[in-house]
Coordinates of C-alpha atoms and ligand atoms in Angstrom, one line a residue:
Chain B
X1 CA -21.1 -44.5 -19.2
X2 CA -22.5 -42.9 -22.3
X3 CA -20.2 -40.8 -24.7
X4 CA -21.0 -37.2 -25.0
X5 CA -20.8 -34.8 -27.8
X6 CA -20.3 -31.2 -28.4
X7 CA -23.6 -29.6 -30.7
X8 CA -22.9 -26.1 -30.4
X9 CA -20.3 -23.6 -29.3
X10 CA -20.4 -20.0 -28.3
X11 CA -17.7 -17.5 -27.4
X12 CA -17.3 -13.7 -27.0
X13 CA -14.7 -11.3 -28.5
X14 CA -11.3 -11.6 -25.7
X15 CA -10.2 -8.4 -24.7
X16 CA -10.8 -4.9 -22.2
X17 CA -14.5 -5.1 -22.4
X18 CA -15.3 -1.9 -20.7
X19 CA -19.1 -1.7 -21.8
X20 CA -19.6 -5.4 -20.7
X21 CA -20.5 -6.5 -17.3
X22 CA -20.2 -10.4 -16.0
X23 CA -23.6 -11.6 -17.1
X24 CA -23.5 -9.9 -20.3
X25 CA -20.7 -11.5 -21.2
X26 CA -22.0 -14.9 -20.0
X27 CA -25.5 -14.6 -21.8
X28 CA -23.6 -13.8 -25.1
X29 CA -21.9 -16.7 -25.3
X30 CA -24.4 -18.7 -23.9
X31 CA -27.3 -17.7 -26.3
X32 CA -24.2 -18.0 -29.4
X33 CA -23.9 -21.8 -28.1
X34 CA -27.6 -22.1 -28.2
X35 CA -27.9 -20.9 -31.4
X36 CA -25.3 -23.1 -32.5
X37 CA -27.0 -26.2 -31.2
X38 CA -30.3 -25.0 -32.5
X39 CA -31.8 -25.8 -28.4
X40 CA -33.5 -23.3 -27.0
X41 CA -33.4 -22.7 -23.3
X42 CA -36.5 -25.1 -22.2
X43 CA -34.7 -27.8 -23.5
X44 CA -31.8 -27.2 -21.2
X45 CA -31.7 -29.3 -17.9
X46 CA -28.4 -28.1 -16.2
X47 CA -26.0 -25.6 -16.3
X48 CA -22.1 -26.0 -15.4
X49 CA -20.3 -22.5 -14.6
X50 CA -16.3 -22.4 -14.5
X51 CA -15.3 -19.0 -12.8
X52 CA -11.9 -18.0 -10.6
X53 CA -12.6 -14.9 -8.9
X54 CA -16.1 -13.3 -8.7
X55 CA -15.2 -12.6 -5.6
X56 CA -12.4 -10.6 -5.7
X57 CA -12.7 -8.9 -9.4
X58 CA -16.2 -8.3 -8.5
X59 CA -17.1 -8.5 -5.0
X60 CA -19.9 -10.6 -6.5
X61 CA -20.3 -15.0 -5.3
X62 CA -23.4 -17.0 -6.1
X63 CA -22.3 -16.9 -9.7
X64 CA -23.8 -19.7 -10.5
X65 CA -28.0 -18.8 -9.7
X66 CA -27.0 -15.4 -11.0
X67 CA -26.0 -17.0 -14.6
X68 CA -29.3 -18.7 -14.1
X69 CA -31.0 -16.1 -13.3
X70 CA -30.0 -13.1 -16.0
X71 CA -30.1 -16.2 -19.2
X72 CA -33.7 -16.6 -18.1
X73 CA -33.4 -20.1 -16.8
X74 CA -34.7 -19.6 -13.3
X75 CA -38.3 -20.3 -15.0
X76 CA -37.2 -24.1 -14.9
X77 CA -35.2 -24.1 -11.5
X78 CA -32.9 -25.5 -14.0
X79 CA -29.7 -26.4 -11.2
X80 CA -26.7 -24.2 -12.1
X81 CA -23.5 -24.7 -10.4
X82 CA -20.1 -22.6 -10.2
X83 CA -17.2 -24.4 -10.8
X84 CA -13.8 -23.3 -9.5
X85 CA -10.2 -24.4 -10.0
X86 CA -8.2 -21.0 -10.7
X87 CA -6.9 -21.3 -14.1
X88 CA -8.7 -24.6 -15.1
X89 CA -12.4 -23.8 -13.4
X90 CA -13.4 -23.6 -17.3
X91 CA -11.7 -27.2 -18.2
X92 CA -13.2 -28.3 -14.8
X93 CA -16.5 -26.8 -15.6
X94 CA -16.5 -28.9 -19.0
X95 CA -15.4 -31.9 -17.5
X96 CA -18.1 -31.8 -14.9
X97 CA -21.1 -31.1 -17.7
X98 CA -19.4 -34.4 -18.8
X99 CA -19.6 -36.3 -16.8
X100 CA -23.3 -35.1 -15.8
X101 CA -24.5 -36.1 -19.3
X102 CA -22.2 -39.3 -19.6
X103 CA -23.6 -41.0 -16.0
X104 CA -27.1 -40.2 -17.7
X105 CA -28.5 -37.2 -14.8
X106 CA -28.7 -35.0 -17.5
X107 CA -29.1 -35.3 -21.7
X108 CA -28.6 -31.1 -22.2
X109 CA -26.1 -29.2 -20.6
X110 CA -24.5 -26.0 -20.9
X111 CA -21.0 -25.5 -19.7
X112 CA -19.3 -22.1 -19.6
X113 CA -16.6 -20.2 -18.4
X114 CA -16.8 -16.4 -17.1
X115 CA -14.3 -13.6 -15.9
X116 CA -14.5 -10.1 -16.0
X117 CA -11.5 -9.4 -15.0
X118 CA -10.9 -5.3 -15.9
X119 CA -13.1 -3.8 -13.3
X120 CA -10.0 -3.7 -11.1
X121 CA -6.6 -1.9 -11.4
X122 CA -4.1 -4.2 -12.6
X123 CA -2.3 -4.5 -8.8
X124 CA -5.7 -5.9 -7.4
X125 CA -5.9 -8.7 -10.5
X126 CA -2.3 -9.5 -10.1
X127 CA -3.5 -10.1 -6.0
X128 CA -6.2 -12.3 -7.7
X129 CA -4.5 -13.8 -9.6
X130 CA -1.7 -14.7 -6.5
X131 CA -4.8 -16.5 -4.9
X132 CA -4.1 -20.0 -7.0
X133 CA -1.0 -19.9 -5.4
X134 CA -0.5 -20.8 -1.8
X135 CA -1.4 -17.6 0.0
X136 CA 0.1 -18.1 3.5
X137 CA 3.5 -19.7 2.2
X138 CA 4.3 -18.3 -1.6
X139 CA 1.5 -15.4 -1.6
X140 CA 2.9 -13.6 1.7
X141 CA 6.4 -14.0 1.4
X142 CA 6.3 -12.5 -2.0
X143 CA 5.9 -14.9 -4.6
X144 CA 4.1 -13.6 -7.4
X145 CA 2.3 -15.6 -10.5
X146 CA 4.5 -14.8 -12.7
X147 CA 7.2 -15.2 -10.3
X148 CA 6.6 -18.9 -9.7
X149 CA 6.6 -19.1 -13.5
X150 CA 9.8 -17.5 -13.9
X151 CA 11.5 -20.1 -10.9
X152 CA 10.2 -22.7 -13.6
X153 CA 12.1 -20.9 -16.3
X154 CA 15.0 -20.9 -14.6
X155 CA 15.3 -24.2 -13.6
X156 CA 14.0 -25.2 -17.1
X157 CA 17.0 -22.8 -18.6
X158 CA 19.7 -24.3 -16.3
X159 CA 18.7 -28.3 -16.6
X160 CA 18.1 -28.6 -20.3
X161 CA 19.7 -25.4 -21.9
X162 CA 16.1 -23.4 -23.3
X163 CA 17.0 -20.0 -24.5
X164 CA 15.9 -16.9 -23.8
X165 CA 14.9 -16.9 -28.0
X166 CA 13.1 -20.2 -27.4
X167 CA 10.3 -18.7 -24.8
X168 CA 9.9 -15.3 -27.0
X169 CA 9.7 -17.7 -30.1
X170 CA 6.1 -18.9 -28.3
X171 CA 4.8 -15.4 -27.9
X172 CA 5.8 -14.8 -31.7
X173 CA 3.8 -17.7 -32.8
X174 CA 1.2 -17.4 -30.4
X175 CA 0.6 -13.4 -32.1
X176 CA 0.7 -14.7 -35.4
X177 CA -1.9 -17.3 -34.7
X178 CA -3.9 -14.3 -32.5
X179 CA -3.1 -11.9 -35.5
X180 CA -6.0 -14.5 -37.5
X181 CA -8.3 -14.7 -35.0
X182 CA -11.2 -12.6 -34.5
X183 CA -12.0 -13.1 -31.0
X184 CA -8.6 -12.7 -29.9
X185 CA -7.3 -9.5 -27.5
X186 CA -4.0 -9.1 -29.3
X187 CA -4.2 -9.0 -33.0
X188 CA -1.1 -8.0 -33.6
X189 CA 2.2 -9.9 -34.7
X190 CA 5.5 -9.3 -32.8
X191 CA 9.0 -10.5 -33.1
X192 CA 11.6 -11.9 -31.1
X193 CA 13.2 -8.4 -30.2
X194 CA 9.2 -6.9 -29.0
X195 CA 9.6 -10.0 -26.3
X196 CA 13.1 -9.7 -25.3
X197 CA 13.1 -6.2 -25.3
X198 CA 10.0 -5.6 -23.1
X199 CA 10.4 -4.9 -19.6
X200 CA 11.1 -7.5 -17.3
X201 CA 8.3 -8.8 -14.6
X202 CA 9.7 -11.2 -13.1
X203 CA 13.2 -12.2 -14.6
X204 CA 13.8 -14.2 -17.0
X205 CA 10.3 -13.6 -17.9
X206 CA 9.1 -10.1 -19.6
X207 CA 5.7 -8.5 -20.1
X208 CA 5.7 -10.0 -23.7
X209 CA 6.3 -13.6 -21.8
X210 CA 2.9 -13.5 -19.9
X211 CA -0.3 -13.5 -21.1
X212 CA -2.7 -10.6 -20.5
X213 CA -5.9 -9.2 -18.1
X214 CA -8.8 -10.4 -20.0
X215 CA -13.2 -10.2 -20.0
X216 CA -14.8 -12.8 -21.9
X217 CA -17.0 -16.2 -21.8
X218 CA -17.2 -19.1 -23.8
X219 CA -20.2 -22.0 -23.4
X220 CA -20.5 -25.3 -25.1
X221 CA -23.6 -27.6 -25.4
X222 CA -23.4 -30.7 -24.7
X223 CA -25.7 -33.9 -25.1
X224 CA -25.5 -37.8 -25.2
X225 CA -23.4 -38.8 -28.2
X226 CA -26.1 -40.7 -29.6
X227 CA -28.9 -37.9 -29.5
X228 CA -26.0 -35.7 -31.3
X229 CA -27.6 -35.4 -34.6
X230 CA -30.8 -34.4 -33.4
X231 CA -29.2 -30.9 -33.3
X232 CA -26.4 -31.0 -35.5
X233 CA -24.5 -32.2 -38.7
X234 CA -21.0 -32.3 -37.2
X235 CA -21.1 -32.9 -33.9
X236 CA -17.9 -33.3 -31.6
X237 CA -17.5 -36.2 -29.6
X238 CA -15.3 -36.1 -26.2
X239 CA -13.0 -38.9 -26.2
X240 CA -11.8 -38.1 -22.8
X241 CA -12.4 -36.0 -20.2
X242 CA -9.7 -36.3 -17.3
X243 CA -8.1 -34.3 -14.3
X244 CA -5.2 -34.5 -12.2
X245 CA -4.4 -32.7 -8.8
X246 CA -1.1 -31.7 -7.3
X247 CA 0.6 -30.1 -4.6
X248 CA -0.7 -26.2 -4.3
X249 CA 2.7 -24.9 -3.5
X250 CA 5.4 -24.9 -6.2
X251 CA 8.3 -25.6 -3.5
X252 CA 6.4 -28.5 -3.1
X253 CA 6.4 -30.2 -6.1
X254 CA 8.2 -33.4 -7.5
X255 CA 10.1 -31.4 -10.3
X256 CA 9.9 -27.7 -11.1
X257 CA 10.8 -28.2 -14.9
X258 CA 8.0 -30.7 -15.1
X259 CA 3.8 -30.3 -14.2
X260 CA 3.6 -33.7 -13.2
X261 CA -0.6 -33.3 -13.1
X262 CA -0.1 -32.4 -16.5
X263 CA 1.7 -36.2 -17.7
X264 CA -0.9 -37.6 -15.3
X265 CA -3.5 -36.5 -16.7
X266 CA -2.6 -36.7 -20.3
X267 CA -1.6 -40.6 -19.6
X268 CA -5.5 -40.4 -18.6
X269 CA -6.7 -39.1 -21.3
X270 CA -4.5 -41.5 -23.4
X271 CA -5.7 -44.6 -21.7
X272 CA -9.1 -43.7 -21.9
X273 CA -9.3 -43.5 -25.7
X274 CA -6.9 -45.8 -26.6
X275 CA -5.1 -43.4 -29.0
X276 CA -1.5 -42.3 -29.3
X277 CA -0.2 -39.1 -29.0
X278 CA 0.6 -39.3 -32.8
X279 CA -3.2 -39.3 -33.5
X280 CA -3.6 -35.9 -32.1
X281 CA -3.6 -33.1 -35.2
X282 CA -4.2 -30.1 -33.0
X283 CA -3.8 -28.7 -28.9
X284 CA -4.5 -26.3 -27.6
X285 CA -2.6 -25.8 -23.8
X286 CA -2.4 -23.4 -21.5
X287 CA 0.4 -20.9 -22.3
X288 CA 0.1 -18.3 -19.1
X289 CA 3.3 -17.5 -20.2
X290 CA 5.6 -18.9 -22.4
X291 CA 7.6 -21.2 -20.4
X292 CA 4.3 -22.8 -19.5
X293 CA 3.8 -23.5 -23.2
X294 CA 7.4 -25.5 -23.6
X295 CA 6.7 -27.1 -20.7
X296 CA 3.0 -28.6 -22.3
X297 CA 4.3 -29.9 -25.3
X298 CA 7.0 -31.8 -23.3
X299 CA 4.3 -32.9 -20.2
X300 CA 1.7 -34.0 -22.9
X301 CA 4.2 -36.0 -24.6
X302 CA 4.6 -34.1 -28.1
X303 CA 8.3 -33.9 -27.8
X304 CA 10.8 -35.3 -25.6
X305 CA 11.8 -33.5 -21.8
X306 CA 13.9 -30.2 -22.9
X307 CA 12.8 -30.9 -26.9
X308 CA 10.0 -28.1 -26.4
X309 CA 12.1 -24.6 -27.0
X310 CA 14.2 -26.4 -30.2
X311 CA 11.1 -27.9 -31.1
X312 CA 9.2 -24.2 -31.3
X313 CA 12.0 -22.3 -32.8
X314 CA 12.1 -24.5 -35.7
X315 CA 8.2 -24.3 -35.9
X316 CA 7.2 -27.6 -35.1
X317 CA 4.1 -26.4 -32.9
X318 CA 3.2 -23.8 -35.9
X319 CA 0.1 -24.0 -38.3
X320 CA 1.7 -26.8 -40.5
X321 CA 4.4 -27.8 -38.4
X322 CA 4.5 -31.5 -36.9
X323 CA 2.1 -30.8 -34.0
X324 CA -0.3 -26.9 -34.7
X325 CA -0.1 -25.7 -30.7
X326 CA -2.8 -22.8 -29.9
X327 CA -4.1 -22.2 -33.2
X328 CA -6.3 -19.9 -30.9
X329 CA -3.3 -17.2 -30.3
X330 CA -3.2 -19.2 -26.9
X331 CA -3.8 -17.6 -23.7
X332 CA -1.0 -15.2 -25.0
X333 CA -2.6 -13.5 -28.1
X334 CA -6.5 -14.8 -28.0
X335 CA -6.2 -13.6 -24.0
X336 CA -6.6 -15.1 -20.6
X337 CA -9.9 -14.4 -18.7
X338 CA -8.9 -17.3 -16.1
X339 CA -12.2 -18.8 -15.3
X340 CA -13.3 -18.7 -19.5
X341 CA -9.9 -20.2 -20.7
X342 CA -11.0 -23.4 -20.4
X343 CA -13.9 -23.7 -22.1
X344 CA -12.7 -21.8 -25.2
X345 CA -10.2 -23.8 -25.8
X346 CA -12.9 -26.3 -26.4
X347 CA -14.3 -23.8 -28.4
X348 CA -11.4 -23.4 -30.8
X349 CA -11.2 -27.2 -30.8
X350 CA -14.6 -27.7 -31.9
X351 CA -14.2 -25.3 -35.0
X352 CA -11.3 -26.7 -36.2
X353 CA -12.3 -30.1 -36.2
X354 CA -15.6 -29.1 -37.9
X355 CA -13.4 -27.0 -40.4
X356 CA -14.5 -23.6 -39.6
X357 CA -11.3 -21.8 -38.3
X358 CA -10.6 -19.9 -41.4
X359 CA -7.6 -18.5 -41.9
X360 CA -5.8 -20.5 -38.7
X361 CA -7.5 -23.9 -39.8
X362 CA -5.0 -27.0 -39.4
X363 CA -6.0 -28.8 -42.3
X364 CA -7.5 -31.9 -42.2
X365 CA -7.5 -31.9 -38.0
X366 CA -9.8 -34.9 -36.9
X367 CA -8.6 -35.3 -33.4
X368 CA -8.3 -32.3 -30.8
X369 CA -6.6 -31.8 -27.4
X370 CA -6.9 -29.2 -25.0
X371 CA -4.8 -28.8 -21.4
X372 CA -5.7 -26.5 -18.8
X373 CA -4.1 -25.4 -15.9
X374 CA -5.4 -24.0 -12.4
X375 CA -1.9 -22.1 -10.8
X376 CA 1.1 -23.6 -11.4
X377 CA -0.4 -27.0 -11.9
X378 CA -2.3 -27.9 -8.4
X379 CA -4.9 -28.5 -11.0
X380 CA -5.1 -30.2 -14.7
X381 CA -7.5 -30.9 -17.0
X382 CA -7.0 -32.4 -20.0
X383 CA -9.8 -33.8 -22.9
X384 CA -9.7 -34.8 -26.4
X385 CA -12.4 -34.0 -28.8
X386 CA -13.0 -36.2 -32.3
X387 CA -14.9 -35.8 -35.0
Chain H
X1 CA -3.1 -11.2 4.9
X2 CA -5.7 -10.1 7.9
X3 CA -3.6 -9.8 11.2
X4 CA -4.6 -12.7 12.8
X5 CA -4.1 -15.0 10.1
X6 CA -0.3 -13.8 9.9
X7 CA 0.1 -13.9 14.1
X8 CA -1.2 -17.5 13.6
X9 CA 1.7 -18.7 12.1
X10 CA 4.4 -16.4 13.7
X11 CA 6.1 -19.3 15.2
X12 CA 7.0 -20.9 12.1
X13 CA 7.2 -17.6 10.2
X14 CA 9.8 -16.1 12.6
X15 CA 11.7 -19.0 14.0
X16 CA 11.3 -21.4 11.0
X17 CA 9.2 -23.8 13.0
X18 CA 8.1 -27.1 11.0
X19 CA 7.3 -30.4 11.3
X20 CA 8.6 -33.9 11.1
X21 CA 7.0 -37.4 11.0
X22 CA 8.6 -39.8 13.9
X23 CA 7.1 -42.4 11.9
X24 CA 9.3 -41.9 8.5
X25 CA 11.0 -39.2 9.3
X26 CA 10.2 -36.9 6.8
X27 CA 10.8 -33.1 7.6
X28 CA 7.9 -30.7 6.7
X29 CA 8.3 -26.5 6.2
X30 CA 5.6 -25.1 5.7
X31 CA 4.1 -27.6 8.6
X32 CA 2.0 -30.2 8.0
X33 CA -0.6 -31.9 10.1
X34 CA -0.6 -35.2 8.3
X35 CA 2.2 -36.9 7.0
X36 CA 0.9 -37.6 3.0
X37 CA 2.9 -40.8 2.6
X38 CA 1.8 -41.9 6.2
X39 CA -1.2 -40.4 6.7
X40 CA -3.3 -42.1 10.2
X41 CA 0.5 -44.4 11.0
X42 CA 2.4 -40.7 10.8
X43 CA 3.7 -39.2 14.1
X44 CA 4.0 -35.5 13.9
X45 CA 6.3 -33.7 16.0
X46 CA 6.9 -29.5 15.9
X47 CA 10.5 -29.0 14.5
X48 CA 12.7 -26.0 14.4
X49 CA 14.9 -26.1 11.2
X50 CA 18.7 -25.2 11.3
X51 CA 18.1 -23.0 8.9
X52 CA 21.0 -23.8 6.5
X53 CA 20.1 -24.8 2.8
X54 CA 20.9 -24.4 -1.1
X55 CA 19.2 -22.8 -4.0
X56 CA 16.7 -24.6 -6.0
X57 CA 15.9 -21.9 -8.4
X58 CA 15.2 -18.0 -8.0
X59 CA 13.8 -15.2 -9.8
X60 CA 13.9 -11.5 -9.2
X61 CA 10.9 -10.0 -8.9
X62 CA 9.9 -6.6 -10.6
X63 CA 6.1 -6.0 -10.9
X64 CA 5.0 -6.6 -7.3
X65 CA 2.0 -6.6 -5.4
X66 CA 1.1 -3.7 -2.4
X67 CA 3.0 -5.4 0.0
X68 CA 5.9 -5.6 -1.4
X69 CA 6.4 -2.8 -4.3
X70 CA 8.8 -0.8 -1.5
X71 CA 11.2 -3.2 -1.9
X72 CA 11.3 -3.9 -6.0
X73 CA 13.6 -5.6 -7.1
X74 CA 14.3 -8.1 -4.8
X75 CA 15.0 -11.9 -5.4
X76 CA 12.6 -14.5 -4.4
X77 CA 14.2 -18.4 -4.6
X78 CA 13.1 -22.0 -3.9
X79 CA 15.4 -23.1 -1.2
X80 CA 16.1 -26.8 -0.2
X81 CA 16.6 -26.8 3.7
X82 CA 19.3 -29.4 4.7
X83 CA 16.5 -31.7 6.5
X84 CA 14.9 -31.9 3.2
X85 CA 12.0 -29.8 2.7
X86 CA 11.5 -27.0 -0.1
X87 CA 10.6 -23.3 0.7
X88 CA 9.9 -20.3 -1.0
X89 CA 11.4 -17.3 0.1
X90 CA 13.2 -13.8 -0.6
X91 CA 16.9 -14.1 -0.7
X92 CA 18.7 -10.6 0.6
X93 CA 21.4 -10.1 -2.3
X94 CA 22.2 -8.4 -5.3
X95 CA 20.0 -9.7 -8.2
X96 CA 23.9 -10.5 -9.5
X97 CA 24.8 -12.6 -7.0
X98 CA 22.7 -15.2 -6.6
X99 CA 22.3 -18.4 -8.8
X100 CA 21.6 -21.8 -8.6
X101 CA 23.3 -24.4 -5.7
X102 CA 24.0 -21.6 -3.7
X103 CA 24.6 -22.2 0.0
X104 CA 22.2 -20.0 1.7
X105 CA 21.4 -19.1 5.7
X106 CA 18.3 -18.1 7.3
X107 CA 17.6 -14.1 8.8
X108 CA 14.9 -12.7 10.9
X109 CA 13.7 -9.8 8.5
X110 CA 10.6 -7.2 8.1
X111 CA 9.0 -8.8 4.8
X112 CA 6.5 -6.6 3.8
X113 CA 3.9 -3.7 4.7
X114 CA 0.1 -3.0 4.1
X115 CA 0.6 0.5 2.8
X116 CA 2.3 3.3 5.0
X117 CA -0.5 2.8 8.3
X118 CA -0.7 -0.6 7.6
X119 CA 0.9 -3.7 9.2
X120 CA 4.4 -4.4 9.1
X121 CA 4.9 -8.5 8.3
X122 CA 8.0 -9.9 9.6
X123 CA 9.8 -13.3 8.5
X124 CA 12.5 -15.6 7.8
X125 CA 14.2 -14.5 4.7
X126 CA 17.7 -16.0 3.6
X127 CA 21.0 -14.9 3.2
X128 CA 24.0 -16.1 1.1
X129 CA 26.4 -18.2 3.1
Ligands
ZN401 ZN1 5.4 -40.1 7.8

């Protein structure tokens, strides 16, 4: 197996992208990632494409020739190949360029993550979005996303004591890291009264708990490890790359204050590099709402079971805390187009480790992590990015 | 759901019709065809739950989808049937009445509607004991 390395990044502007259509957004990105890398679109021998719901925000499958086909790579018959695992299809969609370059098939890939997600009313995304959940036996009996989030809460709440001020505490953070951001939906920084006093969704969660409807894309390139300076000075190498399943259903589930795919495949990731978790200077995880986020930092291994919520309040998981979580804003404040998530996480990683993040850099971050989620953790993907 | 995806399952919807592995006898709701700790050795027999159990966790649902928005608030729980197995499913109570360990009891009940022409979905919901 070779090792792989990131050489250029690319990412659009999060947000309601009304003037943007699905392949816009993907070429964007796509030709920023380029650019970054310095490759130009001959040079490119596959392409990797994480997306959720093409199908139901746009009535539009076959994602993966159309990407192709509007970036200009049809020319080459270059293979091009949707990726989908809810939440994660843009982790899963970097882990599969991956592994493509590392078992030597390919030396320059593209992987990328895409959702438009705003061309629907909000009650048809929320139905979308219900679809990485089990549809005939949570979906149909009225189990919502955030619903199932909010069972986690809950039970989080009654085993280990979290507070309601604990879960708004993330959102807070989460803003103020958005609020430096430029490519992030939600600019703006909130307290713990906006969260608590925002209307409830699904109790004990509020609106400010979850994280929004989002367009946007984000692409990385990726090449052998040792062809890496051929198109950069400050490559990225990807220390591990690994994945976890789980039951679909939430009922199902070991423990429902735990994502077990989540320890699984962060012990993965562990073993595979040989670090400890102390080495890590930066995550970002996947905070589709706030509970989620507490329940990361405790999975991953940052902080003891039920440590998460004391652990945020006192800022632990802040920019110069113990361990920076979402520098990004998170999936919170930077925004949640599902199938793009992924990826820009990656994104975010990348640019911190090189030293670019501006106002948000974590100084001196060397080692990266990043942990997404498909549903409530049928799927993980977890990978850790050096310099 | 399309109608004959719901009529499919109207057995185990309305009567609360599982499984269980003669093998290791492990209860399953929803039903399983393969018994994941047995797999080819499992023995899979249909099973119709009691239909007494306790709550897991819960959660009372505002923002719904279609389906369901006639009904907002209502509360939607993990429940632990006796046998074993864990099920999601609405609990018909006050939001102020239900919490965790509750004992709770399964009830025939209309669960949802596709819109005012639409189908009408009918289930097992739970109520408390
Ligand atoms: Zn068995």
């Amino acid at each position: 197996m070779r090792e792989v390395a990131i050489v250029g990044i690319g990412c659009t502007k999060f947000g309601e992208m009304w003037d943007k259509s699905f392949r816009d957004l993907f070429i964007e990105a796509g030709l920023m990632a380029l650019a970054d890398a310095r490759v130009s679109g001959a040079q490119i021998e596959a392409l990797y494409g994480g997306n959720m719901s093409s199908g139901i925000f746009l009535e539009q499958e076959h994602v993966g020739a159309l990407i192709a086909d509007y970036s200009g790579l049809t020319a080459n018959n270059v293979p091009s190949t949707r990726v989908e695992a809810a939440c994660a299809s843009g982790g899963l969609a970097l882990r599969s360029g991956v592994i493509a370059v590392a078992s030597g098939y390919h030396d320059v890939v593209i992987s990328a993550g895409i959702e438009k997600m705003t061309d629907v009313g909000a009650e048809k995304a929320m139905d979308a979005l219900a679809a990485a959940a089990d549809r005939e036996w949570e979906a149909a009996v009225g189990a919502t996303f955030p619903g199932l989030y909010a069972m986690m809460a809950r039970a989080h709440m009654h085993e280990f004591g979290t507070t309601r001020e604990q879960l708004a505490q993330v959102a807070v953070k989460n803003h103020y890291n958005g609020s430096m951001n430029p490519r992030a939906q939600f600019r703006n920084r909130i307290t713990i009264e906006t969260v608590v006093n925002s209307p409830l969704v699904a109790d004990p969660l509020r609106l400010f708990d979850c994280s929004p409807i989002t367009d946007g894309a984000a692409a990385v390139v990726l090449v052998p490890a040792a062809r890496a300076k051929e198109f950069t000075d400050t490559p990225i190498y990807i220390k591990a790359a690994a994945q976890a399943s789980d039951s679909i259903s939430l009922h199902d589930r070991r423990s429902l204050t735990s994502i077990d795919a989540t320890t699984v495949a962060a012990d993965r990731a562990f073993k595979m590099t040989k670090l400890q978790r102390s080495k890590i200077d930066v995550a970002e995880v996947h905070d589709c709402f706030t509970i989620a986020e507490i329940m990361a930092i405790e999975d991953l291994g940052f902080f003891e079971k039920g440590a998460g919520g004391p652990a945020t309040i006192a800022g632990e998981t802040a920019i110069g805390g113990k361990i920076p979580i979402n520098p990004s804003g998170g999936l919170k404040a930077c925004g949640h187009p599902v199938g793009a998530t992924g990826v820009k996480q990656a994104v975010e990683i990348v640019e911190q480790l090189r030293g670019d993040a501006g106002k948000r850099q974590v100084d001196g971050a060397e080692v990266g992590l990043t942990h997404n989620v498909g549903g409530t953790g049928g799927t993980v993907v977890v990978h850790i990015l050096a310099r | 759901m399309t109608v004959p995806r719901f009529w499919r399952e109207i057995p185990n919807r309305y009567n609360l019709v599982g499984t269980k592995c003669e093998n290791c006898n492990t209860y399953y709701f929803p039903p399983r065809t393969i018994c994941p700790p047995c797999r080819r050795k499992g023995l899979i027999r249909e099973y119709a739950f009691e239909g007494s159990g306790e709550i897991v966790t819960y959660t009372t649902i505002y923002t719904a989808p279609e389906t369901f928005t006639k009904i907002t608030p209502y509360v939607l729980a993990i429940v632990q049937l006796d046998e074993g197995p864990k099920l999601t499913a609405q609990i018909v109570c006050d939001p102020s009445e239900v919490k965790i360990g509750a004992r709770v009891r399964s009830v025939f009940r209309k669960l949802g509607e596709d819109g005012p022409d639409g189908v009408i979905y009918y289930g097992t919901k739970f109520t408390l004991a």
